[in-house]
Amino acid sequence: QDVYDNPCNLFVAKFLGTPPINVFEGKIKGNRLYIGDEDIMPYTAPDGEVTVAIRPEGFILDDEGPLCCDLSNVEVMGRDVSIVSSSSAMLSPAIRSIVDADYKINRDSATVKLNLKPHKVFLFDKETEERIYFEAVN
């Protein structure tokens, strides 16, 4: 569980978990984390390009959320719902977001807006794929 919650590099992050971790192109600029061109959250780390990885359970359905994705499918799994979506910044085949079934999802919408749980967001060096150990700012 500790390895899942605290991966030391991108290989380990991708190795553990079903569905797999979601991977995006990102950057830190002015203590802000960007996924693609979207300003996601404050993040104290040196400026530069990064790889952003987010666990499927790290998403929060939020009409005001900073991450806007193209909605592909909604899969009801009982107590949870799996939202399948895409983004121009993704490096994974698809984005899988696991949210509580209490959230009502408009299946007719072309997009879904998401917020993130900071402790489920991991940054990795774009070249070495080693973990960047800096923290999201609340």
PDB file of C-alpha atoms in Angstrom:
ATOM      1  CA  GLN A   1       0.000   0.000   0.000  1.00  0.00           C
ATOM      2  CA  ASP A   2       2.879   2.354   0.805  1.00  0.00           C
ATOM      3  CA  VAL A   3       4.376   1.830  -2.673  1.00  0.00           C
ATOM      4  CA  TYR A   4       0.974   2.556  -4.266  1.00  0.00           C
ATOM      5  CA  ASP A   5       0.502   5.700  -2.158  1.00  0.00           C
ATOM      6  CA  ASN A   6       4.075   6.932  -2.534  1.00  0.00           C
ATOM      7  CA  PRO A   7       5.698   5.741  -5.804  1.00  0.00           C
ATOM      8  CA  CYS A   8       9.389   6.621  -6.212  1.00  0.00           C
ATOM      9  CA  ASN A   9       9.257   6.838 -10.015  1.00  0.00           C
ATOM     10  CA  LEU A  10       6.834   6.731 -12.937  1.00  0.00           C
ATOM     11  CA  PHE A  11       7.484   3.043 -13.669  1.00  0.00           C
ATOM     12  CA  VAL A  12       6.372   2.064 -10.155  1.00  0.00           C
ATOM     13  CA  ALA A  13       3.355   4.403 -10.335  1.00  0.00           C
ATOM     14  CA  LYS A  14       2.257   2.785 -13.607  1.00  0.00           C
ATOM     15  CA  PHE A  15       3.000  -0.753 -12.421  1.00  0.00           C
ATOM     16  CA  LEU A  16       0.581  -0.741  -9.477  1.00  0.00           C
ATOM     17  CA  GLY A  17      -3.133  -0.117  -9.637  1.00  0.00           C
ATOM     18  CA  THR A  18      -6.266  -1.117 -11.509  1.00  0.00           C
ATOM     19  CA  PRO A  19      -7.405   0.843 -13.366  1.00  0.00           C
ATOM     20  CA  PRO A  20      -3.926   2.206 -14.053  1.00  0.00           C
ATOM     21  CA  ILE A  21      -2.736   5.645 -13.053  1.00  0.00           C
ATOM     22  CA  ASN A  22      -3.592   8.512 -15.445  1.00  0.00           C
ATOM     23  CA  VAL A  23      -0.552  10.225 -16.988  1.00  0.00           C
ATOM     24  CA  PHE A  24      -0.416  13.755 -18.432  1.00  0.00           C
ATOM     25  CA  GLU A  25       2.031  16.279 -19.832  1.00  0.00           C
ATOM     26  CA  GLY A  26       2.392  19.081 -17.342  1.00  0.00           C
ATOM     27  CA  LYS A  27       4.500  21.960 -16.147  1.00  0.00           C
ATOM     28  CA  ILE A  28       5.192  24.003 -13.068  1.00  0.00           C
ATOM     29  CA  LYS A  29       5.178  27.737 -13.655  1.00  0.00           C
ATOM     30  CA  GLY A  30       5.137  30.358 -10.923  1.00  0.00           C
ATOM     31  CA  ASN A  31       4.245  27.824  -8.200  1.00  0.00           C
ATOM     32  CA  ARG A  32       1.233  26.627 -10.225  1.00  0.00           C
ATOM     33  CA  LEU A  33       0.700  23.151 -11.683  1.00  0.00           C
ATOM     34  CA  TYR A  34      -0.580  23.081 -15.253  1.00  0.00           C
ATOM     35  CA  ILE A  35      -1.887  20.083 -17.145  1.00  0.00           C
ATOM     36  CA  GLY A  36      -1.645  21.105 -20.765  1.00  0.00           C
ATOM     37  CA  ASP A  37      -2.689  24.762 -20.665  1.00  0.00           C
ATOM     38  CA  GLU A  38      -5.085  24.373 -17.726  1.00  0.00           C
ATOM     39  CA  ASP A  39      -4.088  25.939 -14.398  1.00  0.00           C
ATOM     40  CA  ILE A  40      -4.848  23.099 -11.990  1.00  0.00           C
ATOM     41  CA  MET A  41      -3.610  24.029  -8.510  1.00  0.00           C
ATOM     42  CA  PRO A  42      -0.904  25.753  -6.491  1.00  0.00           C
ATOM     43  CA  TYR A  43       2.187  23.563  -6.283  1.00  0.00           C
ATOM     44  CA  THR A  44       5.506  24.516  -4.725  1.00  0.00           C
ATOM     45  CA  ALA A  45       8.214  23.125  -7.008  1.00  0.00           C
ATOM     46  CA  PRO A  46      10.821  24.531  -9.409  1.00  0.00           C
ATOM     47  CA  ASP A  47       9.507  25.751 -12.772  1.00  0.00           C
ATOM     48  CA  GLY A  48       9.784  23.311 -15.661  1.00  0.00           C
ATOM     49  CA  GLU A  49       8.088  20.565 -17.637  1.00  0.00           C
ATOM     50  CA  VAL A  50       6.913  17.543 -15.662  1.00  0.00           C
ATOM     51  CA  THR A  51       4.937  14.365 -16.065  1.00  0.00           C
ATOM     52  CA  VAL A  52       1.798  14.428 -13.929  1.00  0.00           C
ATOM     53  CA  ALA A  53       0.256  11.170 -12.729  1.00  0.00           C
ATOM     54  CA  ILE A  54      -3.124  11.000 -10.997  1.00  0.00           C
ATOM     55  CA  ARG A  55      -4.636   7.924  -9.395  1.00  0.00           C
ATOM     56  CA  PRO A  56      -8.175   7.130 -10.675  1.00  0.00           C
ATOM     57  CA  GLU A  57      -9.641   7.840  -7.238  1.00  0.00           C
ATOM     58  CA  GLY A  58      -7.866  11.219  -7.169  1.00  0.00           C
ATOM     59  CA  PHE A  59     -10.567  13.022  -9.157  1.00  0.00           C
ATOM     60  CA  ILE A  60     -13.576  14.930  -7.850  1.00  0.00           C
ATOM     61  CA  LEU A  61     -16.491  15.654 -10.155  1.00  0.00           C
ATOM     62  CA  ASP A  62     -16.881  19.448  -9.963  1.00  0.00           C
ATOM     63  CA  ASP A  63     -18.772  21.792 -12.324  1.00  0.00           C
ATOM     64  CA  GLU A  64     -16.163  24.457 -11.460  1.00  0.00           C
ATOM     65  CA  GLY A  65     -13.178  22.090 -11.646  1.00  0.00           C
ATOM     66  CA  PRO A  66     -10.048  23.279 -13.447  1.00  0.00           C
ATOM     67  CA  LEU A  67      -9.486  20.103 -15.515  1.00  0.00           C
ATOM     68  CA  CYS A  68     -11.871  19.930 -18.466  1.00  0.00           C
ATOM     69  CA  CYS A  69     -11.942  16.616 -20.353  1.00  0.00           C
ATOM     70  CA  ASP A  70     -13.923  15.220 -23.274  1.00  0.00           C
ATOM     71  CA  LEU A  71     -16.466  12.739 -21.892  1.00  0.00           C
ATOM     72  CA  SER A  72     -16.407   9.327 -23.598  1.00  0.00           C
ATOM     73  CA  ASN A  73     -18.351   7.016 -21.295  1.00  0.00           C
ATOM     74  CA  VAL A  74     -19.782   6.530 -17.821  1.00  0.00           C
ATOM     75  CA  GLU A  75     -19.602   3.036 -16.313  1.00  0.00           C
ATOM     76  CA  VAL A  76     -21.665   2.305 -13.201  1.00  0.00           C
ATOM     77  CA  MET A  77     -19.799  -0.079 -10.898  1.00  0.00           C
ATOM     78  CA  GLY A  78     -22.174  -0.153  -7.909  1.00  0.00           C
ATOM     79  CA  ARG A  79     -20.992   2.191  -5.178  1.00  0.00           C
ATOM     80  CA  ASP A  80     -18.585   3.878  -7.612  1.00  0.00           C
ATOM     81  CA  VAL A  81     -18.784   5.244 -11.135  1.00  0.00           C
ATOM     82  CA  SER A  82     -15.943   5.155 -13.649  1.00  0.00           C
ATOM     83  CA  ILE A  83     -15.797   8.194 -15.895  1.00  0.00           C
ATOM     84  CA  VAL A  84     -13.884   7.572 -19.120  1.00  0.00           C
ATOM     85  CA  SER A  85     -12.632  10.755 -20.755  1.00  0.00           C
ATOM     86  CA  SER A  86      -9.774  12.240 -22.749  1.00  0.00           C
ATOM     87  CA  SER A  87      -7.587  15.337 -22.833  1.00  0.00           C
ATOM     88  CA  SER A  88      -5.097  16.695 -25.329  1.00  0.00           C
ATOM     89  CA  ALA A  89      -2.484  16.602 -22.521  1.00  0.00           C
ATOM     90  CA  MET A  90      -2.940  12.911 -21.654  1.00  0.00           C
ATOM     91  CA  LEU A  91      -0.201  10.362 -22.169  1.00  0.00           C
ATOM     92  CA  SER A  92      -2.433   7.419 -21.144  1.00  0.00           C
ATOM     93  CA  PRO A  93      -4.788   5.684 -23.589  1.00  0.00           C
ATOM     94  CA  ALA A  94      -7.794   7.125 -21.692  1.00  0.00           C
ATOM     95  CA  ILE A  95      -8.489   8.945 -18.448  1.00  0.00           C
ATOM     96  CA  ARG A  96     -10.284   6.807 -15.862  1.00  0.00           C
ATOM     97  CA  SER A  97     -11.773   8.731 -12.963  1.00  0.00           C
ATOM     98  CA  ILE A  98     -13.410   6.778 -10.155  1.00  0.00           C
ATOM     99  CA  VAL A  99     -16.006   8.839  -8.267  1.00  0.00           C
ATOM    100  CA  ASP A 100     -18.724   8.049  -5.737  1.00  0.00           C
ATOM    101  CA  ALA A 101     -22.016   6.964  -7.338  1.00  0.00           C
ATOM    102  CA  ASP A 102     -23.756   9.757  -5.384  1.00  0.00           C
ATOM    103  CA  TYR A 103     -22.380  12.227  -7.929  1.00  0.00           C
ATOM    104  CA  LYS A 104     -24.860  12.770 -10.748  1.00  0.00           C
ATOM    105  CA  ILE A 105     -23.171  12.780 -14.145  1.00  0.00           C
ATOM    106  CA  ASN A 106     -24.803  14.284 -17.205  1.00  0.00           C
ATOM    107  CA  ARG A 107     -24.136  11.531 -19.742  1.00  0.00           C
ATOM    108  CA  ASP A 108     -25.300  13.813 -22.573  1.00  0.00           C
ATOM    109  CA  SER A 109     -22.577  16.368 -21.876  1.00  0.00           C
ATOM    110  CA  ALA A 110     -19.611  16.512 -24.242  1.00  0.00           C
ATOM    111  CA  THR A 111     -17.246  17.388 -21.399  1.00  0.00           C
ATOM    112  CA  VAL A 112     -16.658  16.660 -17.736  1.00  0.00           C
ATOM    113  CA  LYS A 113     -14.980  19.044 -15.285  1.00  0.00           C
ATOM    114  CA  LEU A 114     -12.806  17.620 -12.548  1.00  0.00           C
ATOM    115  CA  ASN A 115     -10.988  18.803  -9.480  1.00  0.00           C
ATOM    116  CA  LEU A 116      -8.126  16.848  -7.907  1.00  0.00           C
ATOM    117  CA  LYS A 117      -7.242  15.401  -4.524  1.00  0.00           C
ATOM    118  CA  PRO A 118      -3.691  16.754  -4.010  1.00  0.00           C
ATOM    119  CA  HIS A 119      -2.439  13.608  -2.215  1.00  0.00           C
ATOM    120  CA  LYS A 120      -3.343  11.521  -5.304  1.00  0.00           C
ATOM    121  CA  VAL A 121      -1.333  13.745  -7.697  1.00  0.00           C
ATOM    122  CA  PHE A 122       2.317  12.833  -8.324  1.00  0.00           C
ATOM    123  CA  LEU A 123       4.933  14.755 -10.301  1.00  0.00           C
ATOM    124  CA  PHE A 124       7.830  13.114 -12.115  1.00  0.00           C
ATOM    125  CA  ASP A 125      10.870  14.513 -13.896  1.00  0.00           C
ATOM    126  CA  LYS A 126      10.078  14.479 -17.611  1.00  0.00           C
ATOM    127  CA  GLU A 127      13.480  13.020 -18.558  1.00  0.00           C
ATOM    128  CA  THR A 128      14.472  10.686 -15.699  1.00  0.00           C
ATOM    129  CA  GLU A 129      10.896   9.785 -14.608  1.00  0.00           C
ATOM    130  CA  GLU A 130      12.039  10.053 -10.974  1.00  0.00           C
ATOM    131  CA  ARG A 131       9.554  11.446  -8.467  1.00  0.00           C
ATOM    132  CA  ILE A 132       9.662  15.149  -7.698  1.00  0.00           C
ATOM    133  CA  TYR A 133       9.011  15.443  -3.966  1.00  0.00           C
ATOM    134  CA  PHE A 134       7.299  18.778  -3.539  1.00  0.00           C
ATOM    135  CA  GLU A 135       3.857  19.385  -2.155  1.00  0.00           C
ATOM    136  CA  ALA A 136       0.611  20.793  -3.415  1.00  0.00           C
ATOM    137  CA  VAL A 137      -0.366  23.961  -1.568  1.00  0.00           C
ATOM    138  CA  ASN A 138      -3.860  24.012  -0.072  1.00  0.00           C
TER     139      ASN A 138
END
